[in-house]
Amino acid sequence: MVNSTEVTPPPTIITIFGATGDLATRKLIPALFDLFQNGYLPFSFKIVGMSRRGFSHEEYRDIAKNSIIERTASQKEDILEEFLSHISYTQGTFDDKESYERLKGVLDHEERLFGQCTNKLFYLAVPPAYYKGIFEQLAASDLSKPCSDETGWTRILVEKPFGNDVSTAQELDQVLGSLFKEEQIFRIDHYLAKEALQDILMFRFSNTLFEPLWNKDYIERVELTLSEKKGVDSRGAFYDGIGALRDVGQNHLLQMLAFIAMEDPIELDALRIRTERARVLESLRPVNSDTAGALLVRGQYEGYKETPSVDAASQTETFFRIKTFIDNDRWQGVPFYLESGKALDEDKTEIKIYFKKTTSCLCPPGTEHHHQNILTFRIQPDEKISILFWAKKPGLSLDLEPKELSFSYRNIPEGSRLADAYEKVLFDGIAGDQILFASTEEVSAAWQFITPILELWENTPLHPYAQGSKGPQVDLSSI
Ligand code: BG6
């Protein structure tokens, strides 16, 4: 991870494909503005938006301005205007050669104004169906080439989902790999860029207190949960046929698991960290038709089929629960539960580590209570790390009661703030730090685990569940 104070990059041009879309206006433009107002963008920079619709520079700046006003806190008018003056727009269709010639003209013009070679970042904020065409056109138009081996870089930031299963992901990677070098490719999983998730890595390998216990001898089970209150709403066209497992399981939940279960990378180095994350994903025990019944639950919330653009007979899951194991020395036999759903009773992303119960029991005579410690990483909301432990109840008895030791990110010092995940994605993309981006090996290992489950989905019962509930009440823990 890069220390912000060490980064003083040369002029950088950030091109956003899909500049008028939901991701660009809801997340990217506000994140770029926050980076700008906190002094984290390069001193000289330009943002070029490209999408199908024909807008003038001014019209696009108005779109950008509105998205910033709606989403970011306490912006000052002069800072906002200064930021907007860095933005321009070019109309283009993603598979059309001429659009890229036009874009090249725009970038060459900006470069001439800077009077020097620039770094170029291309952000694909478009539906995955356009990825391949954009990769090919960027290469064909020479936009992917840096000014020279020594000056300027070009990087490409790609959103998930990266492929639809093992074979489509590999196909996409082959195209990408034939046109770009791995150091130019940044596969985004915005969960990796969440502050509290990064802290798992730092916490695990910086505290001697826990690492000796971080294995099958002391840990009974691990639960990873990504629960959302909102349903699919206006995203029916994207979501139906994709489902919860591809949408958040193949990426966000498996990346959380990787941080929890990986071996010590020894150094804060992208290659080492990504290699360890990939290695643990490669050790996930494959699910097959004999084990599926005991390891998989899928569900769909009632009313999902009435969502606009969703098939009235849809069999797409909006909920899954998976019990899995990691076949390596550290974790043999420890169950990991992955669970996610839409339209549930709470918004909560967290990881709970259940330590094994004490073997002896210092309990009042006649009672039996084996005590258990639970370490919780609350990723959002109310980011915190807490430990449940047992202490003597004050008073004359020798009873025990559960207590909590915790650190909350809400108590950070005055003046500091938690950066949004997309700020971190963009900041690291510009800084060239790939630690928080998925490598080709990680993406491939994640699909290797997920694809057989997707193939088994058809024969896995789809349990209906009420909106606002905890999802289907099928317990895998006893199996
Ligand atoms: C996205 C999924 O990747 O992550 C969405 O496509 C999901 O369906 C979202 O709602 C959750 O992200 P966050 O940052 O809002 O927790």
XYZ file of C-alpha atoms and ligand atoms in Angstrom:
495
model
C 0.000 0.000 0.000
C 1.311 3.392 -0.940
C 1.886 6.241 1.462
C 0.074 9.237 -0.007
C 2.828 11.675 0.907
C 5.327 9.806 -1.262
C 3.344 10.141 -4.461
C 3.908 13.063 -6.809
C 2.962 11.673 -10.204
C 3.368 13.576 -13.492
C 0.290 14.845 -15.407
C -2.337 12.152 -15.562
C -5.361 11.833 -17.824
C -8.195 9.690 -16.487
C -10.566 8.491 -19.192
C -13.899 7.100 -18.008
C -15.749 4.836 -20.435
C -19.423 4.901 -19.504
C -19.105 8.429 -18.134
C -22.837 9.052 -17.839
C -23.660 5.686 -16.260
C -24.637 4.879 -12.713
C -21.158 3.877 -11.517
C -19.451 6.940 -12.982
C -21.935 9.465 -11.672
C -22.723 7.788 -8.337
C -19.221 6.703 -7.350
C -16.333 7.728 -9.615
C -16.895 11.441 -10.129
C -17.679 12.069 -6.412
C -14.622 9.962 -5.428
C -12.380 11.915 -7.815
C -13.721 15.137 -6.381
C -13.011 13.987 -2.820
C -9.482 13.010 -3.801
C -9.064 16.412 -5.432
C -10.307 18.439 -2.483
C -8.090 16.453 -0.115
C -5.023 16.971 -2.297
C -4.642 13.358 -3.416
C -4.864 13.792 -7.197
C -1.730 14.556 -9.199
C -1.025 18.280 -9.397
C -1.765 18.236 -13.156
C -4.614 16.064 -14.274
C -7.563 15.840 -16.656
C -10.700 13.733 -16.620
C -12.154 12.774 -19.989
C -15.621 11.258 -19.997
C -16.709 9.113 -22.917
C -20.115 7.608 -23.577
C -22.621 7.111 -26.345
C -24.715 10.188 -25.773
C -23.814 13.482 -27.409
C -23.025 16.121 -24.770
C -20.978 19.293 -24.898
C -18.195 19.697 -22.320
C -20.460 22.095 -20.384
C -23.395 19.696 -20.386
C -21.219 16.892 -19.066
C -19.707 19.161 -16.418
C -23.267 19.910 -15.260
C -23.950 16.184 -14.906
C -20.715 15.823 -12.935
C -21.547 18.848 -10.789
C -24.976 17.485 -9.878
C -23.571 14.105 -8.922
C -21.005 15.779 -6.667
C -23.529 18.094 -5.040
C -25.817 15.126 -4.336
C -23.150 12.853 -2.922
C -20.283 14.634 -1.258
C -20.335 16.696 1.895
C -19.321 20.359 2.399
C -17.879 21.210 -0.986
C -16.918 24.815 -1.518
C -18.154 26.431 -4.739
C -14.685 27.620 -5.837
C -13.094 24.189 -5.276
C -15.963 22.556 -7.114
C -15.611 24.913 -10.094
C -11.868 24.372 -10.171
C -12.383 20.597 -10.178
C -14.974 20.819 -12.969
C -12.558 22.835 -15.125
C -10.424 19.657 -15.364
C -13.265 17.684 -16.968
C -14.015 17.300 -20.671
C -16.251 15.004 -22.688
C -16.110 13.098 -25.937
C -18.959 11.196 -27.542
C -18.145 7.655 -28.615
C -19.417 4.139 -29.168
C -17.320 1.481 -27.486
C -16.857 -0.824 -30.477
C -16.355 1.886 -33.064
C -12.845 2.552 -34.394
C -13.545 6.207 -35.177
C -14.574 6.897 -31.579
C -11.094 5.836 -30.453
C -9.434 7.984 -33.105
C -11.459 10.891 -31.745
C -10.478 9.987 -28.195
C -6.841 9.787 -29.230
C -7.171 13.272 -30.740
C -8.560 14.553 -27.414
C -5.778 12.934 -25.358
C -3.055 14.153 -27.773
C -4.486 17.649 -27.514
C -4.444 17.525 -23.699
C -0.895 16.230 -23.802
C 0.193 19.121 -26.008
C -1.380 21.554 -23.538
C 0.565 19.930 -20.689
C 3.665 20.206 -22.853
C 4.890 16.776 -21.807
C 4.118 13.107 -21.922
C 1.215 12.119 -19.643
C 0.181 9.046 -17.703
C -3.113 7.578 -18.882
C -5.666 5.675 -16.857
C -8.653 4.073 -18.605
C -11.573 3.185 -16.351
C -14.126 0.742 -17.772
C -17.364 1.746 -16.038
C -19.434 -0.114 -18.631
C -21.389 -3.399 -18.764
C -19.012 -6.418 -19.080
C -20.256 -7.176 -22.597
C -18.218 -4.165 -23.798
C -14.921 -5.138 -22.130
C -13.440 -7.202 -24.931
C -14.234 -4.588 -27.594
C -12.705 -1.799 -25.502
C -9.519 -3.800 -24.811
C -9.126 -4.459 -28.537
C -9.864 -0.918 -29.653
C -7.523 0.590 -27.065
C -4.720 -1.608 -28.333
C -5.549 -1.098 -32.035
C -5.562 2.687 -31.666
C -2.224 2.618 -29.788
C -3.889 4.305 -26.830
C -2.584 1.523 -24.605
C 1.034 2.354 -25.427
C 2.974 4.579 -23.041
C 4.981 7.478 -24.566
C 8.141 5.398 -24.208
C 9.623 2.720 -21.956
C 10.824 5.398 -19.548
C 8.072 8.010 -19.609
C 4.366 7.825 -18.943
C 2.337 4.754 -18.175
C -1.012 3.502 -19.384
C -3.249 1.461 -17.104
C -6.630 -0.090 -17.463
C -9.081 -0.454 -14.583
C -11.750 -3.122 -15.081
C -14.818 -3.548 -12.919
C -16.196 -6.905 -11.837
C -17.781 -9.196 -12.948
C -14.706 -10.374 -14.776
C -16.245 -13.161 -16.836
C -19.288 -15.261 -16.129
C -17.626 -18.565 -15.264
C -14.203 -20.206 -15.526
C -14.090 -20.383 -19.300
C -15.396 -16.870 -20.084
C -13.054 -15.371 -17.471
C -10.094 -17.229 -18.978
C -11.093 -16.139 -22.474
C -11.298 -12.506 -21.377
C -7.977 -12.796 -19.603
C -6.329 -14.207 -22.688
C -7.473 -11.217 -24.744
C -6.385 -8.819 -22.028
C -3.070 -10.611 -21.509
C -2.260 -10.543 -25.220
C -2.776 -6.779 -25.423
C -1.561 -5.504 -22.040
C 1.075 -6.409 -19.491
C -0.120 -7.632 -16.070
C 1.258 -4.467 -14.424
C -1.075 -2.413 -16.647
C -4.188 -4.359 -15.604
C -6.140 -3.454 -12.471
C -9.081 -5.819 -11.837
C -11.291 -4.018 -9.373
C -13.041 -5.569 -6.410
C -14.136 -2.514 -4.474
C -14.453 -4.609 -1.288
C -10.683 -4.975 -1.222
C -10.515 -1.197 -1.061
C -12.714 -0.943 2.029
C -10.723 0.362 4.957
C -11.955 -2.219 7.470
C -11.177 -5.067 5.104
C -7.611 -3.902 4.574
C -7.274 -3.822 8.320
C -7.736 -7.592 8.491
C -4.388 -7.956 6.770
C -2.672 -5.394 8.975
C -4.323 -6.661 12.172
C -3.538 -10.323 11.552
C 0.122 -9.930 10.774
C 0.981 -7.110 13.171
C -0.323 -8.605 16.428
C 1.464 -11.571 17.932
C -1.583 -12.033 20.126
C -3.739 -13.709 17.486
C -1.543 -15.206 14.793
C -0.431 -18.203 16.918
C -4.123 -19.064 17.427
C -5.110 -18.516 13.802
C -5.571 -22.150 12.797
C -7.597 -25.353 13.133
C -6.324 -26.020 16.657
C -7.993 -22.933 18.099
C -10.636 -21.806 15.640
C -13.918 -23.662 15.542
C -15.564 -21.916 12.568
C -15.602 -18.689 10.531
C -18.718 -16.902 9.311
C -18.639 -14.291 6.542
C -21.817 -12.332 5.911
C -22.816 -9.658 3.417
C -26.421 -8.808 4.121
C -28.355 -6.035 2.359
C -31.742 -4.544 3.128
C -32.338 -3.247 -0.356
C -33.693 -5.513 -3.048
C -32.722 -5.582 -6.686
C -34.896 -2.524 -7.464
C -33.919 -0.892 -10.764
C -31.053 -3.335 -11.491
C -33.268 -6.203 -12.670
C -31.838 -6.258 -16.217
C -28.297 -6.658 -14.864
C -29.089 -8.941 -11.940
C -31.491 -11.498 -13.372
C -29.492 -14.414 -14.714
C -26.399 -13.204 -12.795
C -27.637 -13.876 -9.263
C -26.160 -13.298 -5.833
C -23.323 -15.809 -6.129
C -21.805 -14.227 -9.236
C -22.661 -10.704 -8.088
C -20.993 -10.750 -4.654
C -19.891 -14.335 -3.898
C -17.261 -14.931 -6.585
C -15.598 -11.643 -5.690
C -16.405 -9.750 -2.464
C -17.000 -12.725 -0.153
C -14.132 -14.800 -1.483
C -11.765 -11.845 -1.172
C -12.838 -11.419 2.466
C -12.191 -15.111 3.016
C -8.773 -14.787 1.362
C -7.689 -12.021 3.745
C -8.868 -14.036 6.738
C -7.292 -17.321 5.693
C -4.136 -16.443 3.725
C -0.620 -17.183 4.930
C 1.743 -14.416 6.031
C 2.975 -12.598 2.894
C 6.047 -11.488 4.919
C 6.254 -8.180 3.046
C 3.811 -5.478 2.022
C 4.351 -6.349 -1.587
C 1.663 -6.756 -4.269
C 3.115 -9.925 -5.786
C 3.487 -11.682 -2.425
C 0.082 -10.637 -1.111
C -1.753 -11.517 -4.305
C 0.068 -14.839 -4.509
C -0.997 -15.753 -0.953
C -4.603 -14.691 -1.602
C -4.675 -16.812 -4.779
C -3.106 -19.781 -3.000
C -5.791 -19.930 -0.337
C -8.563 -19.621 -2.945
C -6.975 -22.480 -4.859
C -7.226 -24.612 -1.697
C -11.005 -24.289 -1.359
C -12.576 -27.725 -1.381
C -14.663 -28.138 -4.578
C -18.373 -28.813 -4.159
C -19.758 -31.740 -6.142
C -23.153 -33.356 -6.631
C -22.595 -35.703 -3.657
C -21.805 -32.887 -1.213
C -24.019 -30.097 -2.620
C -27.056 -30.950 -0.476
C -25.042 -30.554 2.715
C -23.123 -27.441 1.680
C -25.423 -25.173 -0.317
C -28.563 -23.163 0.337
C -30.082 -20.815 -2.174
C -33.086 -18.555 -1.908
C -35.149 -15.930 -3.679
C -37.080 -13.205 -1.901
C -40.828 -13.073 -2.349
C -41.749 -10.430 -4.912
C -38.411 -10.621 -6.768
C -40.134 -11.890 -9.921
C -42.236 -8.709 -10.050
C -39.099 -6.521 -10.281
C -38.942 -4.578 -13.584
C -36.913 -6.445 -16.273
C -36.915 -9.698 -14.261
C -38.277 -12.865 -15.878
C -41.657 -13.775 -14.354
C -40.432 -17.374 -13.976
C -36.918 -16.430 -12.859
C -34.894 -19.044 -10.974
C -32.136 -16.545 -10.131
C -30.992 -16.637 -6.499
C -31.016 -13.456 -4.414
C -29.588 -15.331 -1.408
C -26.995 -18.026 -0.834
C -25.366 -19.752 2.094
C -22.330 -21.948 1.466
C -20.390 -24.105 3.857
C -16.869 -24.674 2.647
C -13.478 -25.953 3.789
C -9.911 -24.994 2.996
C -7.765 -28.018 2.339
C -4.447 -26.952 3.749
C -2.532 -27.580 6.902
C -3.694 -24.469 8.713
C -7.419 -24.859 8.119
C -8.137 -28.567 7.629
C -11.615 -29.325 9.018
C -12.610 -25.741 9.935
C -15.927 -24.787 8.294
C -16.198 -21.393 6.619
C -19.758 -20.150 6.082
C -20.335 -17.632 3.294
C -23.705 -15.937 3.267
C -25.241 -13.094 1.314
C -28.674 -11.896 0.357
C -30.774 -8.994 -0.830
C -33.970 -7.746 0.849
C -32.862 -9.065 4.237
C -33.504 -7.632 7.692
C -30.255 -5.644 8.011
C -27.391 -3.969 6.216
C -24.339 -5.682 7.581
C -21.022 -6.965 6.284
C -19.008 -8.765 8.893
C -16.709 -11.666 9.605
C -16.931 -13.631 12.838
C -14.160 -15.902 14.035
C -15.417 -18.374 16.646
C -12.598 -19.714 18.800
C -12.914 -23.173 20.272
C -14.589 -23.437 23.656
C -12.510 -23.846 26.779
C -11.999 -27.484 27.687
C -12.334 -27.006 31.427
C -15.095 -25.063 33.048
C -14.602 -22.746 36.031
C -18.291 -22.672 36.586
C -20.379 -22.492 39.728
C -21.164 -26.031 40.991
C -23.977 -27.714 39.133
C -23.648 -25.548 36.001
C -21.737 -26.286 32.886
C -20.742 -23.574 30.469
C -17.757 -23.858 28.193
C -16.741 -20.380 27.203
C -16.007 -19.183 23.725
C -14.248 -16.084 22.390
C -15.535 -14.424 19.252
C -13.532 -11.968 17.187
C -15.655 -9.808 14.883
C -14.524 -7.673 11.971
C -17.388 -5.343 11.178
C -16.674 -4.190 7.628
C -19.736 -1.943 7.404
C -21.627 -0.032 8.632
C -20.056 1.144 11.919
C -16.688 -0.326 11.022
C -15.038 -1.903 14.045
C -13.062 -4.808 15.422
C -14.340 -6.386 18.614
C -13.555 -9.340 20.821
C -16.029 -11.060 23.024
C -14.360 -12.391 26.135
C -15.465 -13.625 29.542
C -14.863 -11.855 32.846
C -15.983 -12.326 36.404
C -19.210 -10.579 37.170
C -18.565 -7.899 39.819
C -19.922 -9.026 43.166
C -19.637 -11.849 45.618
C -20.380 -14.696 43.223
C -17.916 -16.350 40.828
C -20.244 -16.030 37.881
C -18.853 -15.038 34.496
C -20.339 -12.603 32.006
C -19.506 -11.731 28.390
C -17.672 -8.425 27.775
C -16.451 -6.676 24.682
C -13.073 -5.162 23.845
C -13.373 -3.076 20.734
C -11.891 -0.523 18.398
C -14.304 1.542 16.322
C -13.338 3.401 13.183
C -15.890 6.002 14.184
C -13.513 7.099 16.950
C -10.753 8.104 14.571
C -8.975 11.371 15.394
C -10.545 14.690 14.457
C -9.579 15.695 10.928
C -9.076 12.113 9.671
C -11.805 10.404 7.725
C -12.556 7.036 6.208
C -11.949 7.167 2.473
C -14.631 5.727 0.239
C -13.595 2.456 -1.455
C -13.655 4.109 -4.892
C -11.297 6.840 -3.719
C -8.865 4.120 -2.743
C -9.371 2.273 -6.042
C -8.604 5.429 -8.033
C -5.782 6.537 -5.754
C -4.029 3.154 -5.945
C -4.664 2.938 -9.692
C -2.880 6.254 -10.189
C -0.122 5.260 -7.757
C 0.273 1.891 -9.517
C -0.210 -0.160 -6.365
C -1.858 -3.488 -7.241
C -2.188 -4.912 -3.710
C -5.904 -4.227 -3.572
C -6.644 -5.438 -7.100
C -7.246 -9.062 -8.044
C -4.596 -10.909 -10.022
C -5.441 -13.231 -12.882
C -4.656 -16.202 -10.584
C -7.117 -14.977 -7.931
C -9.911 -14.412 -10.428
C -9.311 -17.804 -11.954
C -9.185 -19.602 -8.565
C -12.402 -17.895 -7.472
C -14.179 -19.013 -10.651
C -12.784 -22.553 -10.266
C -14.584 -22.759 -6.939
C -17.788 -20.966 -7.988
C -18.412 -22.516 -11.427
C -19.224 -26.073 -10.191
C -21.664 -24.547 -7.700
C -23.367 -22.585 -10.482
C -23.652 -25.835 -12.424
C -25.289 -27.470 -9.402
C -27.707 -24.567 -8.822
C -30.347 -26.061 -11.111
C -30.748 -29.036 -8.784
C -30.435 -27.022 -5.569
C -33.841 -26.064 -4.117
C -34.632 -22.350 -4.438
C -36.187 -21.446 -1.079
C -38.553 -18.488 -1.030
C -38.025 -16.030 1.847
C -39.924 -13.028 3.093
C -38.507 -9.554 2.429
C -37.022 -8.127 5.595
C -36.315 -11.594 7.022
C -33.050 -13.416 7.725
C -33.364 -15.470 4.534
C -34.291 -19.157 4.252
C -34.017 -20.900 7.584
C -31.925 -23.856 6.489
C -29.106 -24.560 8.896
C -25.924 -26.039 7.494
C -24.022 -25.975 10.770
C -25.229 -29.338 12.018
C -24.388 -31.113 8.767
C -21.744 -4.675 -5.887
C -22.924 -5.533 -6.251
O -20.556 -5.210 -6.406
O -21.640 -4.608 -4.476
C -24.197 -5.007 -5.621
O -23.065 -5.544 -7.672
C -24.013 -4.842 -4.131
O -25.298 -5.867 -5.879
C -22.768 -4.018 -3.858
O -25.160 -4.170 -3.624
C -22.467 -3.928 -2.381
O -21.435 -2.989 -2.237
P -21.415 -1.992 -1.005
O -20.114 -1.269 -1.141
O -22.617 -1.114 -1.170
O -21.504 -2.846 0.205
